[in-house]
CSV table of C-alpha atoms in Angstrom, one decimal:
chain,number,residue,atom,x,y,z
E,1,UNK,CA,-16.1,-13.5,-7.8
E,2,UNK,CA,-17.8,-10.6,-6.9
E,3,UNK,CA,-20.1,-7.9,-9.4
E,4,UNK,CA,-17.0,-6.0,-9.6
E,5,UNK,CA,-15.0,-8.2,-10.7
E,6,UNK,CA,-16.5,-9.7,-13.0
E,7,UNK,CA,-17.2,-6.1,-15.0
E,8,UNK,CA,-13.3,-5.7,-14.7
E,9,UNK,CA,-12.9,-8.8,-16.7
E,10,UNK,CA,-15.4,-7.8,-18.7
E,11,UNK,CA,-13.9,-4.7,-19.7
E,12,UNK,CA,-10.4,-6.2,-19.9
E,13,UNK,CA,-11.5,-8.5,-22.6
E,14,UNK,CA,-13.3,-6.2,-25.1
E,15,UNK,CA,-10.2,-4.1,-24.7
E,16,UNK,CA,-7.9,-7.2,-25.7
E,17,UNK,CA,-10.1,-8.4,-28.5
E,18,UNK,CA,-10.2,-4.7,-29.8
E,19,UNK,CA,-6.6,-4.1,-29.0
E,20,UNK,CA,-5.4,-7.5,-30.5
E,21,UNK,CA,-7.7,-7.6,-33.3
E,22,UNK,CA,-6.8,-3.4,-34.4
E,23,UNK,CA,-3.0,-4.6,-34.1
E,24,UNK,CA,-3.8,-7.4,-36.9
E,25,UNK,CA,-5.7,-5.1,-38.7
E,26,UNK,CA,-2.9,-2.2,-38.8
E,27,UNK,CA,-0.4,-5.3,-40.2
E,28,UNK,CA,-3.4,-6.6,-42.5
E,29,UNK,CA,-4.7,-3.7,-44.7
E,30,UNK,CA,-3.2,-2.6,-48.0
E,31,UNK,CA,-4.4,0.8,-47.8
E,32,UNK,CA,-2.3,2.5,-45.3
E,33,UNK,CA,-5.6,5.1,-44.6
E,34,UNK,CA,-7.1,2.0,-42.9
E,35,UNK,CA,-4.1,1.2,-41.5
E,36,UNK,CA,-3.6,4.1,-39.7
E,37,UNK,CA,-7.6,4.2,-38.8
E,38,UNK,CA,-6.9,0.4,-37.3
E,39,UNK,CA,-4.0,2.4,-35.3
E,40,UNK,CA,-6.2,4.7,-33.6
E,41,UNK,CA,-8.6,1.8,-32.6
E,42,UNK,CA,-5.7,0.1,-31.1
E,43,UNK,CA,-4.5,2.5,-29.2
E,44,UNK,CA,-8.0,3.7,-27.7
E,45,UNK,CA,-8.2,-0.2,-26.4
E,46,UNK,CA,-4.9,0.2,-25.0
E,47,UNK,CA,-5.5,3.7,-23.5
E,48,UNK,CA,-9.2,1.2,-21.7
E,49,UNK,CA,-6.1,-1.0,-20.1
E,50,UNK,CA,-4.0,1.6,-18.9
E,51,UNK,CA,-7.0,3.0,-17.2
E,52,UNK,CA,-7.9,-0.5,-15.7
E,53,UNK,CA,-3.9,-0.4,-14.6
E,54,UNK,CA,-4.6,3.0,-12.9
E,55,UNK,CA,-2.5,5.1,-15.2
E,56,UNK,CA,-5.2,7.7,-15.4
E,57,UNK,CA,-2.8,10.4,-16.9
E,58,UNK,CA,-1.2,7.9,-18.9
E,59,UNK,CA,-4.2,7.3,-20.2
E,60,UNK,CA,-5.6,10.9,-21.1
E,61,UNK,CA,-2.4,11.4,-23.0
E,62,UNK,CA,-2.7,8.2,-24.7
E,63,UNK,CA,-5.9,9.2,-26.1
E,64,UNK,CA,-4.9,13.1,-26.6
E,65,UNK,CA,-1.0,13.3,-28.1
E,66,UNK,CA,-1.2,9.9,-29.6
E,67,UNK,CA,-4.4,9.0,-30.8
E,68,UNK,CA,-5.1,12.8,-31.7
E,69,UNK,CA,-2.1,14.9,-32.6
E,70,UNK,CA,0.4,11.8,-34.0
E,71,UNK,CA,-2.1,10.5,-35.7
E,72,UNK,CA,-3.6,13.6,-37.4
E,73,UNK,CA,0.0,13.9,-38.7
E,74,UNK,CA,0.1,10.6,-40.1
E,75,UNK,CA,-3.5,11.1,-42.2
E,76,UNK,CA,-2.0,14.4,-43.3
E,77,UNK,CA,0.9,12.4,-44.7
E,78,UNK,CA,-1.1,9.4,-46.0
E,79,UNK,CA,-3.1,12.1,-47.7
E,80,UNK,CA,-0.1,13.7,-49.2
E,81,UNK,CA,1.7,10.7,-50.3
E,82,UNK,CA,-1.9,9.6,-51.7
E,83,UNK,CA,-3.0,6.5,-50.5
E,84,UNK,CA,-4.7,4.4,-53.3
E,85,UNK,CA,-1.0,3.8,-54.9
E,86,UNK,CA,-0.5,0.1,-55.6
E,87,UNK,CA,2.2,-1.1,-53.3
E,88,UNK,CA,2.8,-4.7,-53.0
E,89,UNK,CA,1.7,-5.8,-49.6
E,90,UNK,CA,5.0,-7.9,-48.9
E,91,UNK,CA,7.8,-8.4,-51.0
E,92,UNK,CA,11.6,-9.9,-51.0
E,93,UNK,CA,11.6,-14.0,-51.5
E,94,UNK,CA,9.1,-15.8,-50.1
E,95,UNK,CA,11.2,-17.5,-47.5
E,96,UNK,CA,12.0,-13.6,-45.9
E,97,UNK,CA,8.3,-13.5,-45.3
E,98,UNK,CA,8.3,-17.1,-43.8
E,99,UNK,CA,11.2,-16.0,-41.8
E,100,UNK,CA,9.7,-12.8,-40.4
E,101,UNK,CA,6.3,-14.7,-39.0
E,102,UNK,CA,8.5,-17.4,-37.9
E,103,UNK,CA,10.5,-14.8,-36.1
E,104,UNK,CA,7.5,-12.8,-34.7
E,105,UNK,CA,6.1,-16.1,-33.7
E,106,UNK,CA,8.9,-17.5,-31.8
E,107,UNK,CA,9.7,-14.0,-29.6
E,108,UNK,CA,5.6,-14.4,-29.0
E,109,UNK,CA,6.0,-17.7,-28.0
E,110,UNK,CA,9.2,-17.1,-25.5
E,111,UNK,CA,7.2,-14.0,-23.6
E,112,UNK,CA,4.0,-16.0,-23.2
E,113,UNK,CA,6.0,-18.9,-21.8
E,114,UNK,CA,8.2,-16.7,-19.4
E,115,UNK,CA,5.0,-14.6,-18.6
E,116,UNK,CA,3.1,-18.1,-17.6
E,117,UNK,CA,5.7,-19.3,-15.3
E,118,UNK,CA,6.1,-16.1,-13.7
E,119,UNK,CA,2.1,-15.6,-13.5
E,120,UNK,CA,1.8,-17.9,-10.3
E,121,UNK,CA,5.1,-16.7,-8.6
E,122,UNK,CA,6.0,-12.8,-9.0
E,123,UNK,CA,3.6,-11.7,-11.0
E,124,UNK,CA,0.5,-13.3,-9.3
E,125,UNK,CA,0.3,-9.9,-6.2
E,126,UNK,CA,-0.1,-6.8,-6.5
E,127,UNK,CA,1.0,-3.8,-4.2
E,128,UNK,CA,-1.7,-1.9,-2.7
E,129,UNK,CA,-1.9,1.8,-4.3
E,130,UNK,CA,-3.0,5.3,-3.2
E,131,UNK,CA,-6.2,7.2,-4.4
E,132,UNK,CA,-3.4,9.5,-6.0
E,133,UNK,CA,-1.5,6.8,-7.8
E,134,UNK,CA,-1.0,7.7,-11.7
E,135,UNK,CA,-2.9,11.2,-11.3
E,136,UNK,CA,-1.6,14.4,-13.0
E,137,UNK,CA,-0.3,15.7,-10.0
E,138,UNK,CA,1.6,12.8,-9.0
E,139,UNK,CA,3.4,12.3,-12.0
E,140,UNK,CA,3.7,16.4,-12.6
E,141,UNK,CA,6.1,15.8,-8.9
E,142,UNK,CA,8.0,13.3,-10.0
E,143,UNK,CA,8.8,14.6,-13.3
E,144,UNK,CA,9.8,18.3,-11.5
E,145,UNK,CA,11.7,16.3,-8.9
E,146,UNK,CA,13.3,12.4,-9.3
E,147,UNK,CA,12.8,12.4,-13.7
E,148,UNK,CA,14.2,16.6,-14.1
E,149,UNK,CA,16.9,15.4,-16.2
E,150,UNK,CA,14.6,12.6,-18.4
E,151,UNK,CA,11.9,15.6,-19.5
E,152,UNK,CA,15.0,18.1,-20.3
E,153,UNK,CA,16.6,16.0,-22.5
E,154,UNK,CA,12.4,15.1,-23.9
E,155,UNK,CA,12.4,18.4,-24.5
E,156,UNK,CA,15.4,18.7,-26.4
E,157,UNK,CA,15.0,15.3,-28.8
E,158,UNK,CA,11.5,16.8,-29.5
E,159,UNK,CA,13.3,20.1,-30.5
E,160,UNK,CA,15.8,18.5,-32.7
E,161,UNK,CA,13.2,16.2,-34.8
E,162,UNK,CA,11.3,19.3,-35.1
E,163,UNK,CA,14.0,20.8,-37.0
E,164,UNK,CA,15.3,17.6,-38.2
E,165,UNK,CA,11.3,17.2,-40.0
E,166,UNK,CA,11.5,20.8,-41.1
E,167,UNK,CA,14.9,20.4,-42.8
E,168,UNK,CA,13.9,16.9,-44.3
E,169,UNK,CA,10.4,18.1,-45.4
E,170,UNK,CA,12.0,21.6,-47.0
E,171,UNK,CA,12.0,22.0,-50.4
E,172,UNK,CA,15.5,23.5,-51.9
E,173,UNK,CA,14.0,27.2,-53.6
E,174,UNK,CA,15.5,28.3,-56.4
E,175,UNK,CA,15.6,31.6,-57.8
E,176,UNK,CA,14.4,32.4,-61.1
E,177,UNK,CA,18.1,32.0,-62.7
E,178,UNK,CA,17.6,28.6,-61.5
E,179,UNK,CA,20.4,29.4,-58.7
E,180,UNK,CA,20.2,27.0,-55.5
E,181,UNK,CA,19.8,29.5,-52.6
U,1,UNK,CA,-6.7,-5.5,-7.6
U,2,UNK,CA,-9.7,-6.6,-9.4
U,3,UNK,CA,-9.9,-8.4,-12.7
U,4,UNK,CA,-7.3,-10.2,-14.6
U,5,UNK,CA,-3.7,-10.4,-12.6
U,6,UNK,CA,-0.7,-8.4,-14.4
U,7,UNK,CA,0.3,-11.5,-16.1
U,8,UNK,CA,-3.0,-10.8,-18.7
U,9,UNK,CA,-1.3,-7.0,-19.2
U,10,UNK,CA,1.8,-8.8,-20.1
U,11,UNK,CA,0.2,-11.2,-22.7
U,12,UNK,CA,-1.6,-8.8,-24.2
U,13,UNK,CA,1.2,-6.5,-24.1
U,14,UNK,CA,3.7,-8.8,-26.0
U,15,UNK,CA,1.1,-10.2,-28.3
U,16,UNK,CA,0.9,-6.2,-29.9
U,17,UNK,CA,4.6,-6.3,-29.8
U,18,UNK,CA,5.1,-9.5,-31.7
U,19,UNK,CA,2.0,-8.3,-34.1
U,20,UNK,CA,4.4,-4.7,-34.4
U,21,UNK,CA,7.1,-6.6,-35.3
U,22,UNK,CA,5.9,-9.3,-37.8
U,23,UNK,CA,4.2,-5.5,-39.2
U,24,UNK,CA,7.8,-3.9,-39.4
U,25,UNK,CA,9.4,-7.1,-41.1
U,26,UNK,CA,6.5,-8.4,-43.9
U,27,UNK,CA,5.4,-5.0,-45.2
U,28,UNK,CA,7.4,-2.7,-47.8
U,29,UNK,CA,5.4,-0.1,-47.4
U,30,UNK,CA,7.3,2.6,-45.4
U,31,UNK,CA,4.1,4.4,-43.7
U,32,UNK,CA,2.8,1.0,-42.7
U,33,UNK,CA,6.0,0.0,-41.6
U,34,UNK,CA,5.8,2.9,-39.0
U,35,UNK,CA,2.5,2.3,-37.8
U,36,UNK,CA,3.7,-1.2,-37.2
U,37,UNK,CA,6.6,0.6,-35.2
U,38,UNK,CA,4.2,2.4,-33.1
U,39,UNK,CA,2.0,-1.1,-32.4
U,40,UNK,CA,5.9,-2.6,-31.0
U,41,UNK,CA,6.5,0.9,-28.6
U,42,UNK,CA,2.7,0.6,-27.8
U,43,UNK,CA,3.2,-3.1,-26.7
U,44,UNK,CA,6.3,-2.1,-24.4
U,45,UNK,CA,4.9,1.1,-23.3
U,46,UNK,CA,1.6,-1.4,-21.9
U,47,UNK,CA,4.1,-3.7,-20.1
U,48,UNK,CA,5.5,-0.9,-18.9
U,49,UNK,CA,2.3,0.4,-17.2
U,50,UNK,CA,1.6,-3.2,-15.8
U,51,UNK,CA,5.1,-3.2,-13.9
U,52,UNK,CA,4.6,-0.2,-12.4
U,53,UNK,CA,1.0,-1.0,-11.4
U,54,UNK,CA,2.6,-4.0,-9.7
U,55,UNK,CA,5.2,-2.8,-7.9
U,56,UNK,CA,3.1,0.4,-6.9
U,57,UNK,CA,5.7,2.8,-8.5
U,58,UNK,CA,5.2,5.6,-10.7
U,59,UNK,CA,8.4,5.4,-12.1
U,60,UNK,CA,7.2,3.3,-15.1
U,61,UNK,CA,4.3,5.7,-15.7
U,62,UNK,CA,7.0,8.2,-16.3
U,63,UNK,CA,8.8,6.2,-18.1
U,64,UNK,CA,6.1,5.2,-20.4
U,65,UNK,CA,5.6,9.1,-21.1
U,66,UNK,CA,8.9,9.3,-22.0
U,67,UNK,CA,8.4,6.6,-24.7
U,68,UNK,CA,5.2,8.6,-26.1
U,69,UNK,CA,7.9,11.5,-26.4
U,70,UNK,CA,10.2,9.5,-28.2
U,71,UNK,CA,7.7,8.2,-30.7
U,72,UNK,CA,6.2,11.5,-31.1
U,73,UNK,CA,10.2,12.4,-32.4
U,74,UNK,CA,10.3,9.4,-34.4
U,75,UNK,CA,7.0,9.9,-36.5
U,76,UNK,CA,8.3,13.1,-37.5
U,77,UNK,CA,11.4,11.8,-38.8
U,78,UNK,CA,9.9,9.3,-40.1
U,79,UNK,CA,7.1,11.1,-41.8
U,80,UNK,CA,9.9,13.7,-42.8
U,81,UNK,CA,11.5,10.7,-44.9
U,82,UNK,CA,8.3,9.9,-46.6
U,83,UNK,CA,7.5,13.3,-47.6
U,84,UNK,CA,11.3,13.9,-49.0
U,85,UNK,CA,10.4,10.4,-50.8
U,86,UNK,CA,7.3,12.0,-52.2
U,87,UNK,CA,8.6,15.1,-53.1
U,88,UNK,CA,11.2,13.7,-54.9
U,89,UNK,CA,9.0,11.4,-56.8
U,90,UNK,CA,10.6,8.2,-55.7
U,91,UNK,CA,8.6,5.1,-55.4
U,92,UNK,CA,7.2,5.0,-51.5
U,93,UNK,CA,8.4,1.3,-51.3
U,94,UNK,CA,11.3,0.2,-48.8
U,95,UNK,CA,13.1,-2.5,-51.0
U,96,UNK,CA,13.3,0.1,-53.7
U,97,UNK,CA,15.5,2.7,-51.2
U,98,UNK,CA,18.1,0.9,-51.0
U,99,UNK,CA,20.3,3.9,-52.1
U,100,UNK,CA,20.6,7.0,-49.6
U,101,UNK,CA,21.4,9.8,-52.0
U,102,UNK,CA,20.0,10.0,-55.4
């Protein structure tokens, strides 16, 4: 294996550990402030992968809309709600908890075995890719050009939750006769 | 390519989906519940990016951005439901909505 390699793997792992372990932690904490701290740390390891994977704009938006903007909304809202309430971590019968790990741990189970056959076959080349591959430019083309249709209709379901978000988040005024208006 | 083969994306890709969805199913508390949400889009959006490394095609780039788009959409609907929870002064707890209007 050569120097460069091995830093790859290097980097790989310390993005799984962190991205595997922040997942946990997201599912783990009773305090959804942490929670949604654990969420930015998981999606900053998986913004390191997309970047081994050559998705450089990927990436950058990772990191910017996601890790940034959604996430400032969602401390805003944890904030709001107030976070130090007492909910119960998990709750139903203890057999629907059973059942959902069980679940989880099957559909885990399935991929891993489907990935590991496949790992030797299919998956074990790669194509060969440009300099360009996964810049801004490259994907600003194919979003003007083969995807128009995909990023007008983006536009259009961000433009409805918008308004569907303002008209959930509105409170009903009311005069001072108490009149809905 | 150097460093781990795709397969290694994958794993790690459906481990944060299965974690996302264990999330979604054990906890009652609706914010967490969407945080596990984002982990299960995360997980896809990562298998996603390992596909199209693969097959050298920037279609699933694209389509990974669209995902981000769509969970951008679905936090704020989301959020919006919490807040009208809040603001309402209904308990923020899953099991206890089980009525839509009140």
């Amino acid at each position: 294996m050569s120097a460069g390699n091995i830093l790859v793997w290097i980097v790989w792992f310390a993005a799984a550990v962190g991205c595997i372990g922040s997942a946990l932690a997201v599912v783990a904490f009773r305090n959804a402030l942490f929670s949604a701290l654990a969420l930015i740390g998981n999606l900053i390891s998986l913004a390191v992968f997309y970047l081994l994977l050559s998705a450089e704009f990927v990436a950058a938006a990772q990191v910017l809309i996601y890790a940034g903007a959604v996430m400032v909304m969602f401390l805003f809202v944890i904030a709001y709600v107030g976070w130090d309430k007492d909910i119960a971590w998990t709750g139903g019968p203890s057999w629907q908890t059973l059942g959902g790990v069980v679940a989880a741990a099957a559909l885990l189970t399935e991929l891993l075995v489907v990935i590991a056959l496949g790992a030797s076959n299919e998956l074990a080349h790669s194509n060969h890719v440009s300099a360009d591959f996964g810049s801004p430019a490259s994907i600003g083309r194919l979003f003007m050009s083969n995807h128009l249709l995909a990023f007008e209709v983006i536009s259009v379901v961000l433009l409805v939750a918008a308004i569907g978000g303002v008209i959930l988040g509105a409170q009903k005024r009311r005069d001072r006769k108490g009149v809905k208006r | 390519m150097l460093g781990p083969g795709i397969a290694w994306y994958l794993a790690a890709g459906s481990a944060v989906f299965a974690i996302g969805m264990a999330g979604v199913m054990l906890r009652r508390n609706p914010l967490i519940m969407l945080l596990s949400l984002e982990l299960m889009l995360n997980g896809a959006n990562l298998v996603l990016i390992a596909f199209a490394r693969r097959h050298g095609s920037l279609d699933g780039q694209v389509f990974a951005l669209a995902v981000m788009a769509v969970a951008a959409a679905e936090v704020v609907v989301g959020l919006g439901l919490v807040v009208a929870m809040a603001r309402r002064k209904i308990e923020i707890d899953a099991d206890l909505l089980s009525r839509l209007r009140k």
